[in-house]
mmCIF file of C-alpha atoms and ligand atoms in Angstrom:
data_model
loop_
_atom_site.group_PDB
_atom_site.id
_atom_site.type_symbol
_atom_site.label_atom_id
_atom_site.label_comp_id
_atom_site.label_asym_id
_atom_site.label_seq_id
_atom_site.Cartn_x
_atom_site.Cartn_y
_atom_site.Cartn_z
ATOM 1 C CA UNK A 1 -8.861 36.770 22.893
ATOM 2 C CA UNK A 2 -8.073 33.370 24.115
ATOM 3 C CA UNK A 3 -4.626 30.744 22.079
ATOM 4 C CA UNK A 4 -6.300 27.236 21.388
ATOM 5 C CA UNK A 5 -5.063 25.014 20.184
ATOM 6 C CA UNK A 6 -6.465 22.747 17.771
ATOM 7 C CA UNK A 7 -5.142 18.746 17.658
ATOM 8 C CA UNK A 8 -6.317 16.869 14.696
ATOM 9 C CA UNK A 9 -6.459 13.437 13.808
ATOM 10 C CA UNK A 10 -7.325 12.289 10.462
ATOM 11 C CA UNK A 11 -7.948 8.875 9.867
ATOM 12 C CA UNK A 12 -9.341 6.901 6.946
ATOM 13 C CA UNK A 13 -12.944 7.382 7.711
ATOM 14 C CA UNK A 14 -12.767 9.751 10.744
ATOM 15 C CA UNK A 15 -11.653 12.931 11.859
ATOM 16 C CA UNK A 16 -11.387 13.979 15.120
ATOM 17 C CA UNK A 17 -10.594 17.204 17.225
ATOM 18 C CA UNK A 18 -9.170 18.287 20.394
ATOM 19 C CA UNK A 19 -9.993 22.302 21.020
ATOM 20 C CA UNK A 20 -7.746 23.601 23.754
ATOM 21 C CA UNK A 21 -7.346 26.437 25.241
ATOM 22 C CA UNK A 22 -3.124 27.122 25.202
ATOM 23 C CA UNK A 23 -2.267 27.807 28.879
ATOM 24 C CA UNK A 24 -0.243 25.416 31.403
ATOM 25 C CA UNK A 25 -2.509 22.487 31.118
ATOM 26 C CA UNK A 26 -3.665 22.443 28.055
ATOM 27 C CA UNK A 27 -7.750 22.861 29.736
ATOM 28 C CA UNK A 28 -10.115 21.314 27.155
ATOM 29 C CA UNK A 29 -12.837 23.315 25.335
ATOM 30 C CA UNK A 30 -14.061 21.074 23.184
ATOM 31 C CA UNK A 31 -13.668 17.384 21.553
ATOM 32 C CA UNK A 32 -15.595 15.439 18.860
ATOM 33 C CA UNK A 33 -15.208 13.898 15.533
ATOM 34 C CA UNK A 34 -16.686 13.107 11.782
ATOM 35 C CA UNK A 35 -17.136 9.538 11.862
ATOM 36 C CA UNK A 36 -18.075 7.859 8.781
ATOM 37 C CA UNK A 37 -16.461 9.311 6.164
ATOM 38 C CA UNK A 38 -17.226 8.727 2.430
ATOM 39 C CA UNK A 39 -20.691 6.800 3.812
ATOM 40 C CA UNK A 40 -23.068 7.374 6.268
ATOM 41 C CA UNK A 41 -21.720 10.538 8.283
ATOM 42 C CA UNK A 42 -22.274 11.573 12.119
ATOM 43 C CA UNK A 43 -20.987 14.938 13.562
ATOM 44 C CA UNK A 44 -20.546 15.320 16.950
ATOM 45 C CA UNK A 45 -18.621 17.495 19.172
ATOM 46 C CA UNK A 46 -18.939 17.408 22.833
ATOM 47 C CA UNK A 47 -18.108 19.807 26.158
ATOM 48 C CA UNK A 48 -14.992 19.572 28.761
ATOM 49 C CA UNK A 49 -17.994 17.392 30.153
ATOM 50 C CA UNK A 50 -18.813 15.256 27.877
ATOM 51 C CA UNK A 51 -22.437 17.276 27.346
ATOM 52 C CA UNK A 52 -23.239 16.745 23.336
ATOM 53 C CA UNK A 53 -23.552 20.135 21.459
ATOM 54 C CA UNK A 54 -23.324 18.792 18.283
ATOM 55 C CA UNK A 55 -24.731 15.364 17.135
ATOM 56 C CA UNK A 56 -26.318 14.854 13.657
ATOM 57 C CA UNK A 57 -25.942 12.995 10.910
ATOM 58 C CA UNK A 58 -24.610 14.813 7.797
ATOM 59 C CA UNK A 59 -24.360 12.970 4.973
ATOM 60 C CA UNK A 60 -22.621 15.090 2.314
ATOM 61 C CA UNK A 61 -20.252 14.896 3.686
ATOM 62 C CA UNK A 62 -17.862 12.544 1.349
ATOM 63 C CA UNK A 63 -14.333 12.477 2.010
ATOM 64 C CA UNK A 64 -11.925 13.893 4.433
ATOM 65 C CA UNK A 65 -11.420 17.442 3.026
ATOM 66 C CA UNK A 66 -15.832 17.598 3.223
ATOM 67 C CA UNK A 67 -14.838 17.015 6.744
ATOM 68 C CA UNK A 68 -11.966 19.112 7.336
ATOM 69 C CA UNK A 69 -14.311 22.183 6.229
ATOM 70 C CA UNK A 70 -17.598 21.402 8.198
ATOM 71 C CA UNK A 71 -14.994 21.144 11.005
ATOM 72 C CA UNK A 72 -13.684 24.715 9.930
ATOM 73 C CA UNK A 73 -17.465 26.499 9.274
ATOM 74 C CA UNK A 74 -18.696 24.901 12.904
ATOM 75 C CA UNK A 75 -15.353 26.224 14.544
ATOM 76 C CA UNK A 76 -15.235 30.157 13.153
ATOM 77 C CA UNK A 77 -18.579 30.837 14.777
ATOM 78 C CA UNK A 78 -15.700 31.442 18.181
ATOM 79 C CA UNK A 79 -13.767 33.477 15.953
ATOM 80 C CA UNK A 80 -14.152 35.995 18.207
ATOM 81 C CA UNK A 81 -13.000 33.965 21.186
ATOM 82 C CA UNK A 82 -10.138 32.334 20.052
ATOM 83 C CA UNK A 83 -7.642 32.497 17.998
ATOM 84 C CA UNK A 84 -5.447 29.503 17.187
ATOM 85 C CA UNK A 85 -1.996 29.541 17.990
ATOM 86 C CA UNK A 86 -0.878 26.475 16.209
ATOM 87 C CA UNK A 87 -2.371 23.084 14.754
ATOM 88 C CA UNK A 88 -1.412 20.044 15.422
ATOM 89 C CA UNK A 89 -1.785 16.474 13.767
ATOM 90 C CA UNK A 90 -0.987 12.865 14.383
ATOM 91 C CA UNK A 91 0.776 11.820 11.583
ATOM 92 C CA UNK A 92 1.458 7.961 11.063
ATOM 93 C CA UNK A 93 4.441 7.137 9.857
ATOM 94 C CA UNK A 94 7.371 8.988 10.757
ATOM 95 C CA UNK A 95 9.785 6.233 9.643
ATOM 96 C CA UNK A 96 12.879 6.528 10.605
ATOM 97 C CA UNK A 97 13.999 10.095 10.852
ATOM 98 C CA UNK A 98 11.085 11.584 13.368
ATOM 99 C CA UNK A 99 11.840 10.438 16.788
ATOM 100 C CA UNK A 100 9.761 12.561 18.108
ATOM 101 C CA UNK A 101 6.939 16.229 17.526
ATOM 102 C CA UNK A 102 8.609 18.334 15.019
ATOM 103 C CA UNK A 103 6.816 21.578 13.408
ATOM 104 C CA UNK A 104 5.939 21.580 9.746
ATOM 105 C CA UNK A 105 7.684 22.406 6.573
ATOM 106 C CA UNK A 106 7.258 21.463 3.181
ATOM 107 C CA UNK A 107 10.941 19.694 3.320
ATOM 108 C CA UNK A 108 8.924 18.001 5.632
ATOM 109 C CA UNK A 109 6.000 17.040 3.996
ATOM 110 C CA UNK A 110 7.545 16.419 1.352
ATOM 111 C CA UNK A 111 9.877 14.021 3.251
ATOM 112 C CA UNK A 112 6.182 12.616 4.737
ATOM 113 C CA UNK A 113 4.299 12.229 1.127
ATOM 114 C CA UNK A 114 7.362 8.878 0.818
ATOM 115 C CA UNK A 115 6.487 7.472 3.438
ATOM 116 C CA UNK A 116 3.436 6.769 1.817
ATOM 117 C CA UNK A 117 3.447 2.972 0.672
ATOM 118 C CA UNK A 118 4.210 2.065 4.337
ATOM 119 C CA UNK A 119 0.693 3.688 5.391
ATOM 120 C CA UNK A 120 -1.808 3.671 2.916
ATOM 121 C CA UNK A 121 -4.700 3.372 4.466
ATOM 122 C CA UNK A 122 -3.446 6.617 7.131
ATOM 123 C CA UNK A 123 -1.456 8.737 5.633
ATOM 124 C CA UNK A 124 -2.560 9.941 2.858
ATOM 125 C CA UNK A 125 -5.620 11.633 4.822
ATOM 126 C CA UNK A 126 -2.966 13.016 7.534
ATOM 127 C CA UNK A 127 -1.069 14.796 4.616
ATOM 128 C CA UNK A 128 -4.541 16.026 3.563
ATOM 129 C CA UNK A 129 -4.918 17.926 6.688
ATOM 130 C CA UNK A 130 -1.931 19.295 6.606
ATOM 131 C CA UNK A 131 -2.252 20.171 2.891
ATOM 132 C CA UNK A 132 -4.971 22.217 3.294
ATOM 133 C CA UNK A 133 -5.080 23.842 6.087
ATOM 134 C CA UNK A 134 -1.596 25.104 4.499
ATOM 135 C CA UNK A 135 -3.827 27.085 2.188
ATOM 136 C CA UNK A 136 -6.266 27.822 3.934
ATOM 137 C CA UNK A 137 -4.622 28.999 7.106
ATOM 138 C CA UNK A 138 -0.824 29.951 5.808
ATOM 139 C CA UNK A 139 0.398 31.933 8.778
ATOM 140 C CA UNK A 140 -0.173 29.028 11.867
ATOM 141 C CA UNK A 141 2.077 26.951 12.090
ATOM 142 C CA UNK A 142 1.594 22.844 12.759
ATOM 143 C CA UNK A 143 3.172 20.532 13.978
ATOM 144 C CA UNK A 144 3.442 16.928 13.250
ATOM 145 C CA UNK A 145 3.777 13.913 16.444
ATOM 146 C CA UNK A 146 4.296 10.986 15.098
ATOM 147 C CA UNK A 147 2.928 7.508 16.104
ATOM 148 C CA UNK A 148 5.977 6.113 15.131
ATOM 149 C CA UNK A 149 8.204 8.012 17.783
ATOM 150 C CA UNK A 150 7.460 6.341 21.044
ATOM 151 C CA UNK A 151 8.905 2.798 20.155
ATOM 152 C CA UNK A 152 11.957 4.512 19.221
ATOM 153 C CA UNK A 153 13.257 3.878 22.846
ATOM 154 C CA UNK A 154 13.472 0.068 21.979
ATOM 155 C CA UNK A 155 16.452 -1.680 21.604
ATOM 156 C CA UNK A 156 17.989 -3.410 18.293
ATOM 157 C CA UNK A 157 16.487 -6.703 18.266
ATOM 158 C CA UNK A 158 12.844 -5.623 18.764
ATOM 159 C CA UNK A 159 13.502 -3.191 15.851
ATOM 160 C CA UNK A 160 14.750 -5.494 13.134
ATOM 161 C CA UNK A 161 14.340 -8.208 10.698
ATOM 162 C CA UNK A 162 15.879 -11.406 10.366
ATOM 163 C CA UNK A 163 16.765 -10.604 6.465
ATOM 164 C CA UNK A 164 19.907 -8.938 5.141
ATOM 165 C CA UNK A 165 21.244 -6.503 6.781
ATOM 166 C CA UNK A 166 21.212 -4.406 3.396
ATOM 167 C CA UNK A 167 17.713 -4.175 3.693
ATOM 168 C CA UNK A 168 17.830 -2.702 7.517
ATOM 169 C CA UNK A 169 20.223 -0.291 6.023
ATOM 170 C CA UNK A 170 16.855 1.173 3.420
ATOM 171 C CA UNK A 171 14.702 1.224 6.326
ATOM 172 C CA UNK A 172 13.336 -1.843 6.665
ATOM 173 C CA UNK A 173 12.605 -2.568 9.847
ATOM 174 C CA UNK A 174 9.569 -2.769 12.391
ATOM 175 C CA UNK A 175 8.361 1.295 13.540
ATOM 176 C CA UNK A 176 6.008 0.212 16.109
ATOM 177 C CA UNK A 177 2.562 2.507 16.312
ATOM 178 C CA UNK A 178 -0.109 3.900 18.134
ATOM 179 C CA UNK A 179 2.826 5.478 20.463
ATOM 180 C CA UNK A 180 0.767 8.839 20.475
ATOM 181 C CA UNK A 181 -2.119 6.413 22.365
ATOM 182 C CA UNK A 182 0.941 4.296 24.455
ATOM 183 C CA UNK A 183 2.657 7.968 25.026
ATOM 184 C CA UNK A 184 -0.664 9.260 26.342
ATOM 185 C CA UNK A 185 -1.418 5.827 28.561
ATOM 186 C CA UNK A 186 2.396 5.975 30.144
ATOM 187 C CA UNK A 187 1.938 9.433 31.302
ATOM 188 C CA UNK A 188 -0.833 8.375 33.390
ATOM 189 C CA UNK A 189 -0.297 6.255 34.763
ATOM 190 C CA UNK A 190 2.622 8.045 36.383
ATOM 191 C CA UNK A 191 -0.137 9.902 37.759
ATOM 192 C CA UNK A 192 -2.614 6.745 38.526
ATOM 193 C CA UNK A 193 -0.360 4.578 39.783
ATOM 194 C CA UNK A 194 3.175 5.578 39.878
ATOM 195 C CA UNK A 195 4.086 2.288 41.038
ATOM 196 C CA UNK A 196 3.042 0.316 37.867
ATOM 197 C CA UNK A 197 3.970 3.102 35.758
ATOM 198 C CA UNK A 198 8.063 2.220 36.735
ATOM 199 C CA UNK A 199 6.861 -1.964 36.284
ATOM 200 C CA UNK A 200 6.541 -3.684 33.295
ATOM 201 C CA UNK A 201 3.267 -2.990 32.235
ATOM 202 C CA UNK A 202 1.318 -4.330 29.082
ATOM 203 C CA UNK A 203 -0.452 -1.569 27.073
ATOM 204 C CA UNK A 204 -3.747 -3.230 25.098
ATOM 205 C CA UNK A 205 -4.721 -0.536 22.570
ATOM 206 C CA UNK A 206 -7.523 -2.083 21.119
ATOM 207 C CA UNK A 207 -9.660 0.311 18.039
ATOM 208 C CA UNK A 208 -10.556 -0.544 15.096
ATOM 209 C CA UNK A 209 -6.523 -0.814 14.821
ATOM 210 C CA UNK A 210 -5.290 -2.770 17.479
ATOM 211 C CA UNK A 211 -2.177 -3.312 18.245
ATOM 212 C CA UNK A 212 0.328 -4.212 21.633
ATOM 213 C CA UNK A 213 2.485 -2.193 24.054
ATOM 214 C CA UNK A 214 5.081 -3.748 26.235
ATOM 215 C CA UNK A 215 6.623 -0.489 28.879
ATOM 216 C CA UNK A 216 8.795 -0.648 31.213
ATOM 217 C CA UNK A 217 9.147 1.904 33.184
ATOM 218 C CA UNK A 218 7.282 3.759 30.872
ATOM 219 C CA UNK A 219 9.137 2.939 27.492
ATOM 220 C CA UNK A 220 8.163 0.786 24.431
ATOM 221 C CA UNK A 221 10.695 -1.736 24.463
ATOM 222 C CA UNK A 222 8.432 -4.131 21.961
ATOM 223 C CA UNK A 223 5.495 -3.911 20.283
ATOM 224 C CA UNK A 224 2.602 -5.818 18.224
ATOM 225 C CA UNK A 225 3.282 -3.571 14.744
ATOM 226 C CA UNK A 226 6.070 -3.760 12.843
ATOM 227 C CA UNK A 227 7.106 -2.618 9.267
ATOM 228 C CA UNK A 228 3.137 -1.576 8.560
ATOM 229 C CA UNK A 229 0.162 -0.892 10.973
ATOM 230 C CA UNK A 230 -0.565 -4.480 9.698
ATOM 231 C CA UNK A 231 0.913 -6.967 11.827
ATOM 232 C CA UNK A 232 0.177 -7.868 14.735
ATOM 233 C CA UNK A 233 -3.310 -8.796 16.576
ATOM 234 C CA UNK A 234 -6.044 -9.160 14.188
ATOM 235 C CA UNK A 235 -8.195 -6.300 13.517
ATOM 236 C CA UNK A 236 -11.369 -4.783 12.407
ATOM 237 C CA UNK A 237 -10.462 -5.415 8.812
ATOM 238 C CA UNK A 238 -5.984 -6.031 8.611
ATOM 239 C CA UNK A 239 -5.312 -9.203 8.930
ATOM 240 C CA UNK A 240 -2.754 -9.063 11.424
ATOM 241 C CA UNK A 241 0.450 -11.685 11.367
ATOM 242 C CA UNK A 242 0.600 -13.693 8.776
ATOM 243 C CA UNK A 243 3.057 -15.929 7.397
ATOM 244 C CA UNK A 244 5.095 -14.454 4.634
ATOM 245 C CA UNK A 245 4.414 -17.679 2.621
ATOM 246 C CA UNK A 246 0.457 -16.586 1.670
ATOM 247 C CA UNK A 247 1.992 -13.529 -0.034
ATOM 248 C CA UNK A 248 3.725 -15.410 -1.954
ATOM 249 C CA UNK A 249 1.663 -18.474 -2.886
ATOM 250 C CA UNK A 250 -1.180 -15.734 -3.453
ATOM 251 C CA UNK A 251 1.372 -14.319 -5.937
ATOM 252 C CA UNK A 252 2.759 -17.190 -7.215
ATOM 253 C CA UNK A 253 -1.012 -19.302 -8.225
ATOM 254 C CA UNK A 254 -3.718 -16.700 -8.066
ATOM 255 C CA UNK A 255 -1.730 -14.059 -10.409
ATOM 256 C CA UNK A 256 -2.715 -11.627 -7.670
ATOM 257 C CA UNK A 257 -1.097 -8.280 -7.886
ATOM 258 C CA UNK A 258 0.034 -5.398 -4.806
ATOM 259 C CA UNK A 259 -2.783 -3.786 -5.387
ATOM 260 C CA UNK A 260 -5.361 -6.279 -4.804
ATOM 261 C CA UNK A 261 -2.834 -7.607 -1.816
ATOM 262 C CA UNK A 262 -3.409 -4.323 0.065
ATOM 263 C CA UNK A 263 -6.915 -4.689 -0.088
ATOM 264 C CA UNK A 264 -6.836 -8.026 0.895
ATOM 265 C CA UNK A 265 -4.582 -7.780 3.530
ATOM 266 C CA UNK A 266 -5.836 -4.453 4.861
ATOM 267 C CA UNK A 267 -9.716 -3.889 4.076
ATOM 268 C CA UNK A 268 -11.076 -7.665 3.422
ATOM 269 C CA UNK A 269 -9.102 -9.338 6.529
ATOM 270 C CA UNK A 270 -9.543 -9.039 10.835
ATOM 271 C CA UNK A 271 -12.949 -9.680 11.974
ATOM 272 C CA UNK A 272 -14.769 -8.542 8.700
ATOM 273 C CA UNK A 273 -12.741 -11.581 6.674
ATOM 274 C CA UNK A 274 -13.037 -14.253 9.269
ATOM 275 C CA UNK A 275 -17.405 -13.352 10.546
ATOM 276 C CA UNK A 276 -17.882 -12.887 6.496
ATOM 277 C CA UNK A 277 -20.409 -9.709 8.509
ATOM 278 C CA UNK A 278 -18.880 -7.251 10.415
ATOM 279 C CA UNK A 279 -15.947 -5.308 10.816
ATOM 280 C CA UNK A 280 -17.589 -3.823 14.363
ATOM 281 C CA UNK A 281 -17.091 -5.698 17.906
ATOM 282 C CA UNK A 282 -20.967 -4.800 19.159
ATOM 283 C CA UNK A 283 -22.183 -5.762 15.351
ATOM 284 C CA UNK A 284 -20.378 -9.318 15.872
ATOM 285 C CA UNK A 285 -21.436 -9.408 20.048
ATOM 286 C CA UNK A 286 -24.997 -9.313 18.920
ATOM 287 C CA UNK A 287 -24.941 -12.083 16.215
ATOM 288 C CA UNK A 288 -26.525 -15.032 16.291
ATOM 289 C CA UNK A 289 -23.578 -16.584 13.594
ATOM 290 C CA UNK A 290 -20.781 -19.313 14.172
ATOM 291 C CA UNK A 291 -18.771 -17.177 12.388
ATOM 292 C CA UNK A 292 -19.933 -14.145 14.691
ATOM 293 C CA UNK A 293 -18.530 -16.294 17.184
ATOM 294 C CA UNK A 294 -15.682 -17.469 16.180
ATOM 295 C CA UNK A 295 -13.853 -14.077 15.090
ATOM 296 C CA UNK A 296 -14.668 -12.752 18.648
ATOM 297 C CA UNK A 297 -12.820 -15.718 20.441
ATOM 298 C CA UNK A 298 -9.621 -15.685 17.423
ATOM 299 C CA UNK A 299 -9.252 -12.048 17.801
ATOM 300 C CA UNK A 300 -9.414 -13.212 21.843
ATOM 301 C CA UNK A 301 -6.777 -15.753 20.930
ATOM 302 C CA UNK A 302 -4.003 -13.810 19.462
ATOM 303 C CA UNK A 303 -4.390 -10.489 21.911
ATOM 304 C CA UNK A 304 -3.752 -13.345 25.213
ATOM 305 C CA UNK A 305 -0.933 -15.451 22.779
ATOM 306 C CA UNK A 306 0.900 -12.078 21.777
ATOM 307 C CA UNK A 307 0.400 -10.993 25.707
ATOM 308 C CA UNK A 308 2.258 -13.653 26.795
ATOM 309 C CA UNK A 309 5.142 -12.785 23.817
ATOM 310 C CA UNK A 310 5.459 -9.682 25.691
ATOM 311 C CA UNK A 311 5.592 -11.066 29.109
ATOM 312 C CA UNK A 312 8.042 -12.894 28.092
ATOM 313 C CA UNK A 313 10.410 -10.035 26.632
ATOM 314 C CA UNK A 314 9.894 -8.148 29.627
ATOM 315 C CA UNK A 315 10.951 -11.117 31.837
ATOM 316 C CA UNK A 316 7.558 -10.581 33.586
ATOM 317 C CA UNK A 317 4.688 -8.693 33.697
ATOM 318 C CA UNK A 318 3.617 -6.823 36.693
ATOM 319 C CA UNK A 319 -0.271 -5.064 35.468
ATOM 320 C CA UNK A 320 -2.070 -4.614 32.136
ATOM 321 C CA UNK A 321 -3.937 -1.005 30.758
ATOM 322 C CA UNK A 322 -6.936 -1.387 28.198
ATOM 323 C CA UNK A 323 -7.016 1.617 26.068
ATOM 324 C CA UNK A 324 -9.397 2.270 22.983
ATOM 325 C CA UNK A 325 -12.585 2.018 21.141
ATOM 326 C CA UNK A 326 -12.693 -1.854 22.712
ATOM 327 C CA UNK A 327 -10.233 -1.902 25.792
ATOM 328 C CA UNK A 328 -12.512 0.880 26.490
ATOM 329 C CA UNK A 329 -16.243 0.144 26.135
ATOM 330 C CA UNK A 330 -16.355 -4.692 25.733
ATOM 331 C CA UNK A 331 -16.663 -6.164 29.410
ATOM 332 C CA UNK A 332 -16.633 -8.583 27.921
ATOM 333 C CA UNK A 333 -13.616 -9.197 25.665
ATOM 334 C CA UNK A 334 -11.533 -7.975 28.598
ATOM 335 C CA UNK A 335 -13.129 -10.443 31.001
ATOM 336 C CA UNK A 336 -12.123 -13.428 28.685
ATOM 337 C CA UNK A 337 -9.020 -12.287 27.925
ATOM 338 C CA UNK A 338 -7.588 -11.763 31.550
ATOM 339 C CA UNK A 339 -9.287 -15.434 31.848
ATOM 340 C CA UNK A 340 -6.913 -16.323 28.803
ATOM 341 C CA UNK A 341 -3.992 -14.931 31.492
ATOM 342 C CA UNK A 342 -4.878 -16.213 34.916
ATOM 343 C CA UNK A 343 -1.101 -18.015 33.892
ATOM 344 C CA UNK A 344 0.169 -15.505 34.239
ATOM 345 C CA UNK A 345 -1.933 -14.100 37.809
ATOM 346 C CA UNK A 346 -3.603 -11.542 35.639
ATOM 347 C CA UNK A 347 -7.194 -10.984 37.341
ATOM 348 C CA UNK A 348 -10.126 -8.603 37.413
ATOM 349 C CA UNK A 349 -13.379 -8.701 39.260
ATOM 350 C CA UNK A 350 -16.197 -8.807 37.727
ATOM 351 C CA UNK A 351 -18.202 -6.010 38.979
ATOM 352 C CA UNK A 352 -15.479 -3.175 38.378
ATOM 353 C CA UNK A 353 -15.171 -4.741 34.628
ATOM 354 C CA UNK A 354 -18.538 -4.561 34.148
ATOM 355 C CA UNK A 355 -19.247 -1.144 35.240
ATOM 356 C CA UNK A 356 -15.904 -0.213 33.810
ATOM 357 C CA UNK A 357 -15.976 4.046 33.513
ATOM 358 C CA UNK A 358 -13.645 6.219 33.294
ATOM 359 C CA UNK A 359 -10.193 5.111 34.046
ATOM 360 C CA UNK A 360 -9.894 2.324 36.665
ATOM 361 C CA UNK A 361 -8.440 -0.358 38.111
ATOM 362 C CA UNK A 362 -10.466 -3.451 37.578
ATOM 363 C CA UNK A 363 -8.480 -5.672 39.672
ATOM 364 C CA UNK A 364 -9.520 -6.264 43.825
ATOM 365 C CA UNK A 365 -7.738 -4.564 46.273
ATOM 366 C CA UNK A 366 -4.117 -4.342 46.630
ATOM 367 C CA UNK A 367 -3.596 -7.586 43.223
ATOM 368 C CA UNK A 368 -0.055 -8.148 42.806
ATOM 369 C CA UNK A 369 -1.003 -7.448 38.862
ATOM 370 C CA UNK A 370 -3.267 -5.561 38.117
ATOM 371 C CA UNK A 371 -5.477 -3.966 35.522
ATOM 372 C CA UNK A 372 -6.733 -1.253 34.294
ATOM 373 C CA UNK A 373 -9.285 0.509 31.925
ATOM 374 C CA UNK A 374 -7.959 3.801 30.743
ATOM 375 C CA UNK A 375 -9.618 5.933 28.115
ATOM 376 C CA UNK A 376 -6.956 7.225 25.393
ATOM 377 C CA UNK A 377 -6.678 10.907 24.949
ATOM 378 C CA UNK A 378 -4.237 10.834 21.723
ATOM 379 C CA UNK A 379 -5.837 14.297 21.078
ATOM 380 C CA UNK A 380 -4.905 15.938 24.331
ATOM 381 C CA UNK A 381 -0.887 13.983 23.704
ATOM 382 C CA UNK A 382 -0.418 16.589 20.329
ATOM 383 C CA UNK A 383 -1.846 20.202 21.607
ATOM 384 C CA UNK A 384 1.129 19.065 23.888
ATOM 385 C CA UNK A 385 3.271 18.233 21.639
ATOM 386 C CA UNK A 386 2.048 21.685 20.130
ATOM 387 C CA UNK A 387 2.250 23.436 22.213
ATOM 388 C CA UNK A 388 6.259 22.273 23.107
ATOM 389 C CA UNK A 389 7.469 23.226 19.755
ATOM 390 C CA UNK A 390 5.413 26.121 19.441
ATOM 391 C CA UNK A 391 7.211 27.420 22.490
ATOM 392 C CA UNK A 392 10.907 26.616 20.245
ATOM 393 C CA UNK A 393 9.433 29.234 17.241
HETATM 394 P P1 ADP B 1 -10.129 4.028 15.763
HETATM 395 O O1 ADP B 1 -9.043 5.505 16.297
HETATM 396 O O2 ADP B 1 -8.752 2.859 15.166
HETATM 397 O O3 ADP B 1 -10.765 4.114 14.209
HETATM 398 P P2 ADP B 1 -11.590 2.816 18.082
HETATM 399 O O4 ADP B 1 -10.361 3.705 18.862
HETATM 400 O O5 ADP B 1 -12.384 4.135 18.145
HETATM 401 O O6 ADP B 1 -10.937 3.270 16.960
HETATM 402 O O7 ADP B 1 -12.134 2.079 17.934
HETATM 403 C C1 ADP B 1 -12.809 1.580 17.692
HETATM 404 C C2 ADP B 1 -14.107 -0.063 17.185
HETATM 405 O O8 ADP B 1 -14.632 0.414 18.886
HETATM 406 C C3 ADP B 1 -15.090 0.043 16.548
HETATM 407 O O9 ADP B 1 -15.115 -0.851 15.657
HETATM 408 C C4 ADP B 1 -16.418 -0.862 18.002
HETATM 409 O O10 ADP B 1 -16.106 -2.331 17.464
HETATM 410 C C5 ADP B 1 -15.656 -0.575 19.219
HETATM 411 N N1 ADP B 1 -16.407 -1.239 20.626
HETATM 412 C C6 ADP B 1 -16.641 0.781 20.431
HETATM 413 N N2 ADP B 1 -17.813 1.004 21.130
HETATM 414 C C7 ADP B 1 -17.372 -0.227 21.639
HETATM 415 C C8 ADP B 1 -18.530 -0.863 22.972
HETATM 416 N N3 ADP B 1 -19.249 -0.886 23.356
HETATM 417 N N4 ADP B 1 -18.487 -2.565 22.641
HETATM 418 C C9 ADP B 1 -18.009 -3.348 22.255
HETATM 419 N N5 ADP B 1 -16.720 -2.625 20.961
HETATM 420 C C10 ADP B 1 -17.275 -1.146 20.292
#
């Protein structure tokens, strides 16, 4: 039987997975996802050539536990071919303690559970997946890969808030997120554009969650998300950077409690809140309402402004990478962002941009500040770390 590593990325409404052969290059066997968990669940699986093995609506998948059970059921057809050597998980918040991936123990589960208030949309789902697998397959080692870990290379100015020092001692600091995605881009750049990989690059991870990372020589020096995954760019349903005075006003004048504020900031704001129509950029792009246009313009405006700020924090910018659902698929957002960054010498070729597929440079040959599209691959990064942790057992 072939040893294999399962990488899981359990989000608020989706379960993404990849099954990799546990050998040197970690070749992909299948990857897929269950989207729309709780509403209109859809299960899809592709083979390494992108051919669909499954593409079906699954109405009965009402929560993450059902999604995991459904995936387990589907994978069980291969139990005579593959044997699981381990399962790796994307864990959104690793707090201060975790600077790299670790093999999961009951003590680690307890420490990660305490971080739930810092990532209320994600951490409970990440932990639920770990607990389900621990119950069903207690002998299979599990590994936690943290979205916060990649940013621990930042200097202390980038990681602090201007609050009294004792708050920092209590763990209130900027952590940053999407680190598993940024680490993958950093790795791919070394192969695709070795000179750029060593230079000053902004990576724009634009999905339903969105953030930017400034990297120098492949290491994170600044990022737009902070203590939680609310800060920075506006997102599908999250507000992004907000004057904290707004929260005081809502508490003192409109008497909103913590739960109501959490719901407002995490689930009713961003593109959805601004447009009043949808959190999905595809829906907004096809919509005639001026509110839809305004939400998109707000999104682009803040991406441009924050890339300018990250460029300043690095003392310049040598290139830009787009990734994640919007970054990989929306030529219009890439075009408008790059238009706004022309003052920094960022230019793209419109034909290359309109036809971008897979890993591709969008700038004219020899452009001094190349712009790339590089699909993220968090599952492969998770499998890689899982393999490394398993080797130490
Ligand atoms: P996450 O992993 O944070 O859930 P993804 O990286 O999968 O998010 O991105 C999902 C988002 O990508 C969707 O909400 C949608 O707005 C956007 N998206 C996907 N495909 C396209 C497309 N072809 N054009 C514009 N936006 C797209």
